[in-house]
Tab-separated table of C-alpha atoms in Angstrom:
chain	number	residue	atom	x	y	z
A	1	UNK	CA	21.845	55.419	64.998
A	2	UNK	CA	24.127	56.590	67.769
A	3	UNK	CA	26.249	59.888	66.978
A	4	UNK	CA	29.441	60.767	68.802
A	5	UNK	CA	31.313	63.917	69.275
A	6	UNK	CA	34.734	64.186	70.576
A	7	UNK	CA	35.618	67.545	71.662
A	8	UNK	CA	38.566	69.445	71.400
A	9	UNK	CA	39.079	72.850	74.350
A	10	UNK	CA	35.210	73.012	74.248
A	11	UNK	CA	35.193	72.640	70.486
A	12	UNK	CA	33.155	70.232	68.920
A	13	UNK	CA	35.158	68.753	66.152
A	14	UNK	CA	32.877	66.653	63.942
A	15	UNK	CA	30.106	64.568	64.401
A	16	UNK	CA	30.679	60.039	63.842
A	17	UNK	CA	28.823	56.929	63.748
A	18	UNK	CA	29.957	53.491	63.989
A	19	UNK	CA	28.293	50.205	62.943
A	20	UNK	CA	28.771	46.805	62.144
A	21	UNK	CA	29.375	45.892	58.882
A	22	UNK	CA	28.178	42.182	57.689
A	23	UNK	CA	31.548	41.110	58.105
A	24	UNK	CA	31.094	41.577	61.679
A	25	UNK	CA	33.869	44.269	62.028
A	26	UNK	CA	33.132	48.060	62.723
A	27	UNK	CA	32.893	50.776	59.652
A	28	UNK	CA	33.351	54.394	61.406
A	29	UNK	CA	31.254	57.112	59.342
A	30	UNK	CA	31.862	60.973	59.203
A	31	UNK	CA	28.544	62.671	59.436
A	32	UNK	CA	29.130	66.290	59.900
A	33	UNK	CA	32.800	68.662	60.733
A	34	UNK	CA	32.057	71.527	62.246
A	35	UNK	CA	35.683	72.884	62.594
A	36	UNK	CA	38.974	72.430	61.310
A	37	UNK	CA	40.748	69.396	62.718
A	38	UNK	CA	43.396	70.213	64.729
A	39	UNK	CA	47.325	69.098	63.052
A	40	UNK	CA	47.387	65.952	65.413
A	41	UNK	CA	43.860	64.745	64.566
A	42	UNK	CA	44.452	62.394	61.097
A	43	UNK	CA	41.321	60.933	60.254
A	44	UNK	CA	38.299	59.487	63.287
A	45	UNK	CA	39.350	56.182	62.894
A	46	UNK	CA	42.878	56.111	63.602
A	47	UNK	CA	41.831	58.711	66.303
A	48	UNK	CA	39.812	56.007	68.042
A	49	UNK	CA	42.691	53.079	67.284
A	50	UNK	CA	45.062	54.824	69.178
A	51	UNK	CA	42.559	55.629	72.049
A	52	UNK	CA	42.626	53.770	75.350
A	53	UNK	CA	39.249	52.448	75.247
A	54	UNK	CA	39.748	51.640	71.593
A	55	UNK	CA	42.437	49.502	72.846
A	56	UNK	CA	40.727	47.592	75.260
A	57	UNK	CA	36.740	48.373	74.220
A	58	UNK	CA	35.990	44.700	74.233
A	59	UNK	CA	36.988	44.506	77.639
A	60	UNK	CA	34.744	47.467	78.840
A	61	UNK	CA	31.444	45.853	76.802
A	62	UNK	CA	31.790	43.061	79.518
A	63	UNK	CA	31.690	45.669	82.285
């Protein structure tokens, strides 16, 4: 299992996994917050929809 952090100022925010679910789409776990999210921050996944490389990540697999 891969974890992910993102990082907000120098402050790691919470901890994430992602992996595909039988149906062959992605299911995007919490695993740990360490800190309050800041006001902007919804939930991780709609974080990582409106992302760039969320956007375009099939694109960058190919790279």
């Amino acid at each position: 299992m891969e974890k992910f952090i993102p990082i907000n100022k120098n402050t790691k925010l919470l901890s994430f996994k992602i992996e595909e679910n039988i149906f062959g789409s992605e299911d995007i776990t919490e695993i740990e917050r360490f800190n309050d999210l800041p006001f902007w921050f919804e939930d991780i996944k709609t974080w990582l929809d409106q992302r760039n490389y969320a956007k375009h990540k099939n694109h960058l697999k190919n790279i």
